[in-house]
Amino acid sequence: MKLISGTANNPLAKGIADVLDIPLTSVDIERFRDQEIFARINENVRGEDIFLIQPTSAPANDHLMELLILIDALRRASAKRITAVIPYFGYARQDRKTGGRTPISAKLVANLICKAGADRVLTVDLHAGQIQGFFDIPTDNLFGQPVFIADIKEQFSKSDRKSLLFVSPDTGGVVRTRAIAKEFNADIAIVDKRRPKAGESEVMNIIGDVAGRNCILYDDIIDSGGTLCNAAKALKDHGASSVSAYITHGVLSDPAVERITNSELTELVITNTIAQPQKVKDCDKIRECSTATLLGEAIRRIANDESVSKLFV
Ligand code: R5P
């Protein structure tokens, strides 16, 4: 087995390498003057089981292209099997036609990854589970939930956990929220969100009684922070004692960090599926939990033909 990292998230790749006690294979990734990407694998990979780690986070197109080029290089170097480890799968939100004459870009990106020569995909908290079906190759979609459950158990004492209320920031996340609430025997509430236009969100109603409760907003993606910060304000306006958030993928496009800093949120906890800039690391309200052990264990199981779903029972 060999582990290879693109440039999108080297700290996570190193974390996975540490968990598996395998060094990262040396690669050179360079740019020509016109910004074309060039990649060279510096070790023999003939007949090897390759795990290539590269989330397609911002800049999404550059990271995607780098992933495709690395897959091509590995395939032409006679790797036996290539697993694209894509901890955050960008373009996932474009998973259906939103109007006439619009693309389904998530499907297009999945086609590109398959066509480039990937044999498997390993990812975390796909925006919608059915995106697995966009890939015509085996796709393991890991749940980030166990990472967050462990953290919540550390942060909240047993007695404090009794007042927890898990909140879905929109109707699309109800199933996910119910699943984490079940782990704590807790209730859920739902924010009825409307998007008047792309990139803007508006809270219409709150479904459930949030007064006096310690609310945990739970979602897969925080992008501009509008959904989350509006939901936090609405929960506070309805009498919540405190509001914190657990969100798997910290996309955190501007002005998310400023919004979170000035929001009603006590804390935002994200995972390290996306490498964060200094600005995020410096924000006192944002904390990161690692997925390296989860991904490392999944990789070990795939390499040994063991069950991956058993990780979640
Ligand atoms: C939407 O369905 C997602 O789960 C997130 O709620 C959304 O992408 C967050 O976007 P933003 O932070 O820009 O409101």
PDB file of N, CA, C and O and ligand atoms in Angstrom, residues 93 96 127 169-170 172-173 176 193 195 199-201 219-230 247 251-253 256 259, ligand 1:
ATOM      1  N   ARG A  93     -22.845  20.071  -4.021  1.00  0.00           N
ATOM      2  CA  ARG A  93     -24.146  20.746  -3.897  1.00  0.00           C
ATOM      3  C   ARG A  93     -24.838  20.930  -5.242  1.00  0.00           C
ATOM      4  O   ARG A  93     -26.019  21.211  -5.288  1.00  0.00           O
ATOM      5  N   ARG A  96     -28.251  18.252  -8.790  1.00  0.00           N
ATOM      6  CA  ARG A  96     -29.504  18.125  -9.552  1.00  0.00           C
ATOM      7  C   ARG A  96     -29.674  19.378 -10.399  1.00  0.00           C
ATOM      8  O   ARG A  96     -29.038  20.402 -10.116  1.00  0.00           O
ATOM      9  N   HIS A 127     -22.587  15.528   0.630  1.00  0.00           N
ATOM     10  CA  HIS A 127     -23.725  16.435   0.845  1.00  0.00           C
ATOM     11  C   HIS A 127     -25.059  15.672   0.774  1.00  0.00           C
ATOM     12  O   HIS A 127     -25.964  15.926   1.559  1.00  0.00           O
ATOM     13  N   PRO A 169     -30.101  23.017  10.640  1.00  0.00           N
ATOM     14  CA  PRO A 169     -30.262  24.398  10.163  1.00  0.00           C
ATOM     15  C   PRO A 169     -31.139  24.536   8.919  1.00  0.00           C
ATOM     16  O   PRO A 169     -31.434  25.636   8.480  1.00  0.00           O
ATOM     17  N   ASP A 170     -31.534  23.390   8.343  1.00  0.00           N
ATOM     18  CA  ASP A 170     -32.524  23.423   7.253  1.00  0.00           C
ATOM     19  C   ASP A 170     -33.210  22.060   7.173  1.00  0.00           C
ATOM     20  O   ASP A 170     -32.777  21.099   7.811  1.00  0.00           O
ATOM     21  N   GLY A 172     -33.270  19.938   4.862  1.00  0.00           N
ATOM     22  CA  GLY A 172     -32.457  18.910   4.191  1.00  0.00           C
ATOM     23  C   GLY A 172     -31.586  18.117   5.159  1.00  0.00           C
ATOM     24  O   GLY A 172     -31.147  17.023   4.833  1.00  0.00           O
ATOM     25  N   GLY A 173     -31.319  18.656   6.343  1.00  0.00           N
ATOM     26  CA  GLY A 173     -30.383  17.992   7.254  1.00  0.00           C
ATOM     27  C   GLY A 173     -31.049  17.239   8.393  1.00  0.00           C
ATOM     28  O   GLY A 173     -30.381  16.816   9.337  1.00  0.00           O
ATOM     29  N   ARG A 176     -29.815  13.533   9.154  1.00  0.00           N
ATOM     30  CA  ARG A 176     -28.483  13.580   9.755  1.00  0.00           C
ATOM     31  C   ARG A 176     -28.573  14.015  11.226  1.00  0.00           C
ATOM     32  O   ARG A 176     -27.960  13.436  12.114  1.00  0.00           O
ATOM     33  N   LYS A 193     -35.546  27.173   6.665  1.00  0.00           N
ATOM     34  CA  LYS A 193     -34.726  28.172   5.982  1.00  0.00           C
ATOM     35  C   LYS A 193     -35.224  28.387   4.552  1.00  0.00           C
ATOM     36  O   LYS A 193     -35.692  27.459   3.918  1.00  0.00           O
ATOM     37  N   ARG A 195     -34.013  30.317   0.794  1.00  0.00           N
ATOM     38  CA  ARG A 195     -32.941  31.029   0.088  1.00  0.00           C
ATOM     39  C   ARG A 195     -33.593  31.960  -0.919  1.00  0.00           C
ATOM     40  O   ARG A 195     -33.998  31.518  -1.998  1.00  0.00           O
ATOM     41  N   GLY A 199     -26.650  32.133  -2.192  1.00  0.00           N
ATOM     42  CA  GLY A 199     -25.711  32.787  -1.278  1.00  0.00           C
ATOM     43  C   GLY A 199     -26.381  33.565  -0.158  1.00  0.00           C
ATOM     44  O   GLY A 199     -25.705  34.102   0.711  1.00  0.00           O
ATOM     45  N   GLU A 200     -27.706  33.675  -0.167  1.00  0.00           N
ATOM     46  CA  GLU A 200     -28.413  34.376   0.920  1.00  0.00           C
ATOM     47  C   GLU A 200     -29.379  33.410   1.582  1.00  0.00           C
ATOM     48  O   GLU A 200     -30.007  32.606   0.912  1.00  0.00           O
ATOM     49  N   SER A 201     -29.504  33.487   2.907  1.00  0.00           N
ATOM     50  CA  SER A 201     -30.480  32.612   3.562  1.00  0.00           C
ATOM     51  C   SER A 201     -31.297  33.416   4.566  1.00  0.00           C
ATOM     52  O   SER A 201     -30.829  34.412   5.116  1.00  0.00           O
ATOM     53  N   ASP A 219     -24.575  20.207  10.773  1.00  0.00           N
ATOM     54  CA  ASP A 219     -24.726  20.304   9.319  1.00  0.00           C
ATOM     55  C   ASP A 219     -23.498  19.685   8.641  1.00  0.00           C
ATOM     56  O   ASP A 219     -22.514  19.365   9.303  1.00  0.00           O
ATOM     57  N   ASP A 220     -23.577  19.546   7.310  1.00  0.00           N
ATOM     58  CA  ASP A 220     -22.426  18.983   6.593  1.00  0.00           C
ATOM     59  C   ASP A 220     -21.446  20.058   6.125  1.00  0.00           C
ATOM     60  O   ASP A 220     -20.250  19.824   6.071  1.00  0.00           O
ATOM     61  N   ILE A 221     -21.986  21.238   5.759  1.00  0.00           N
ATOM     62  CA  ILE A 221     -21.119  22.271   5.168  1.00  0.00           C
ATOM     63  C   ILE A 221     -21.422  23.629   5.798  1.00  0.00           C
ATOM     64  O   ILE A 221     -22.594  23.987   5.962  1.00  0.00           O
ATOM     65  N   ILE A 222     -20.363  24.369   6.140  1.00  0.00           N
ATOM     66  CA  ILE A 222     -20.541  25.803   6.372  1.00  0.00           C
ATOM     67  C   ILE A 222     -19.748  26.497   5.273  1.00  0.00           C
ATOM     68  O   ILE A 222     -18.551  26.260   5.109  1.00  0.00           O
ATOM     69  N   ASP A 223     -20.437  27.317   4.512  1.00  0.00           N
ATOM     70  CA  ASP A 223     -19.777  28.005   3.400  1.00  0.00           C
ATOM     71  C   ASP A 223     -19.620  29.482   3.785  1.00  0.00           C
ATOM     72  O   ASP A 223     -18.697  29.860   4.497  1.00  0.00           O
ATOM     73  N   SER A 224     -20.568  30.324   3.416  1.00  0.00           N
ATOM     74  CA  SER A 224     -20.453  31.755   3.762  1.00  0.00           C
ATOM     75  C   SER A 224     -20.847  32.018   5.211  1.00  0.00           C
ATOM     76  O   SER A 224     -20.680  33.137   5.708  1.00  0.00           O
ATOM     77  N   GLY A 225     -21.426  31.019   5.865  1.00  0.00           N
ATOM     78  CA  GLY A 225     -21.830  31.181   7.266  1.00  0.00           C
ATOM     79  C   GLY A 225     -23.215  31.780   7.454  1.00  0.00           C
ATOM     80  O   GLY A 225     -23.697  31.876   8.580  1.00  0.00           O
ATOM     81  N   GLY A 226     -23.858  32.156   6.359  1.00  0.00           N
ATOM     82  CA  GLY A 226     -25.184  32.783   6.460  1.00  0.00           C
ATOM     83  C   GLY A 226     -26.201  31.861   7.118  1.00  0.00           C
ATOM     84  O   GLY A 226     -26.897  32.245   8.068  1.00  0.00           O
ATOM     85  N   THR A 227     -26.284  30.625   6.634  1.00  0.00           N
ATOM     86  CA  THR A 227     -27.254  29.659   7.168  1.00  0.00           C
ATOM     87  C   THR A 227     -27.060  29.501   8.676  1.00  0.00           C
ATOM     88  O   THR A 227     -28.007  29.606   9.459  1.00  0.00           O
ATOM     89  N   LEU A 228     -25.808  29.278   9.072  1.00  0.00           N
ATOM     90  CA  LEU A 228     -25.513  28.973  10.471  1.00  0.00           C
ATOM     91  C   LEU A 228     -25.749  30.183  11.384  1.00  0.00           C
ATOM     92  O   LEU A 228     -26.396  30.068  12.433  1.00  0.00           O
ATOM     93  N   CYS A 229     -25.228  31.335  10.998  1.00  0.00           N
ATOM     94  CA  CYS A 229     -25.319  32.511  11.880  1.00  0.00           C
ATOM     95  C   CYS A 229     -26.761  33.002  11.985  1.00  0.00           C
ATOM     96  O   CYS A 229     -27.195  33.416  13.066  1.00  0.00           O
ATOM     97  N   ASN A 230     -27.521  32.927  10.900  1.00  0.00           N
ATOM     98  CA  ASN A 230     -28.944  33.302  10.969  1.00  0.00           C
ATOM     99  C   ASN A 230     -29.703  32.329  11.868  1.00  0.00           C
ATOM    100  O   ASN A 230     -30.554  32.733  12.660  1.00  0.00           O
ATOM    101  N   ILE A 247     -20.019  21.130  12.397  1.00  0.00           N
ATOM    102  CA  ILE A 247     -20.212  21.073  10.943  1.00  0.00           C
ATOM    103  C   ILE A 247     -18.994  20.413  10.306  1.00  0.00           C
ATOM    104  O   ILE A 247     -17.852  20.823  10.550  1.00  0.00           O
ATOM    105  N   VAL A 251     -15.935  25.001   4.675  1.00  0.00           N
ATOM    106  CA  VAL A 251     -15.615  25.673   3.402  1.00  0.00           C
ATOM    107  C   VAL A 251     -15.215  27.122   3.703  1.00  0.00           C
ATOM    108  O   VAL A 251     -14.229  27.646   3.176  1.00  0.00           O
ATOM    109  N   LEU A 252     -15.978  27.769   4.569  1.00  0.00           N
ATOM    110  CA  LEU A 252     -15.641  29.070   5.151  1.00  0.00           C
ATOM    111  C   LEU A 252     -15.189  30.124   4.133  1.00  0.00           C
ATOM    112  O   LEU A 252     -14.107  30.717   4.263  1.00  0.00           O
ATOM    113  N   SER A 253     -16.020  30.346   3.101  1.00  0.00           N
ATOM    114  CA  SER A 253     -15.737  31.431   2.145  1.00  0.00           C
ATOM    115  C   SER A 253     -16.022  32.762   2.831  1.00  0.00           C
ATOM    116  O   SER A 253     -16.858  32.841   3.731  1.00  0.00           O
ATOM    117  N   ALA A 256     -17.303  34.384   6.052  1.00  0.00           N
ATOM    118  CA  ALA A 256     -17.738  33.441   7.105  1.00  0.00           C
ATOM    119  C   ALA A 256     -17.064  33.703   8.455  1.00  0.00           C
ATOM    120  O   ALA A 256     -17.729  33.723   9.490  1.00  0.00           O
ATOM    121  N   ARG A 259     -18.448  36.686  10.141  1.00  0.00           N
ATOM    122  CA  ARG A 259     -19.828  36.403  10.587  1.00  0.00           C
ATOM    123  C   ARG A 259     -19.825  35.570  11.865  1.00  0.00           C
ATOM    124  O   ARG A 259     -20.586  35.840  12.788  1.00  0.00           O
TER     125      ARG A 259
HETATM  126  C1  R5P B   1     -26.969  23.274   2.339  1.00  0.00           C
HETATM  127  O1  R5P B   1     -27.803  22.443   2.040  1.00  0.00           O
HETATM  128  C2  R5P B   1     -25.780  22.944   3.152  1.00  0.00           C
HETATM  129  O2  R5P B   1     -26.019  21.839   3.999  1.00  0.00           O
HETATM  130  C3  R5P B   1     -25.318  24.136   3.982  1.00  0.00           C
HETATM  131  O3  R5P B   1     -26.328  24.468   4.911  1.00  0.00           O
HETATM  132  C4  R5P B   1     -25.024  25.345   3.117  1.00  0.00           C
HETATM  133  O4  R5P B   1     -24.196  24.989   2.028  1.00  0.00           O
HETATM  134  C5  R5P B   1     -24.330  26.416   3.934  1.00  0.00           C
HETATM  135  O5  R5P B   1     -24.092  27.528   3.133  1.00  0.00           O
HETATM  136  P1  R5P B   1     -23.842  28.966   3.766  1.00  0.00           P
HETATM  137  O6  R5P B   1     -22.881  28.787   4.908  1.00  0.00           O
HETATM  138  O7  R5P B   1     -23.258  29.776   2.638  1.00  0.00           O
HETATM  139  O8  R5P B   1     -25.163  29.513   4.195  1.00  0.00           O
END
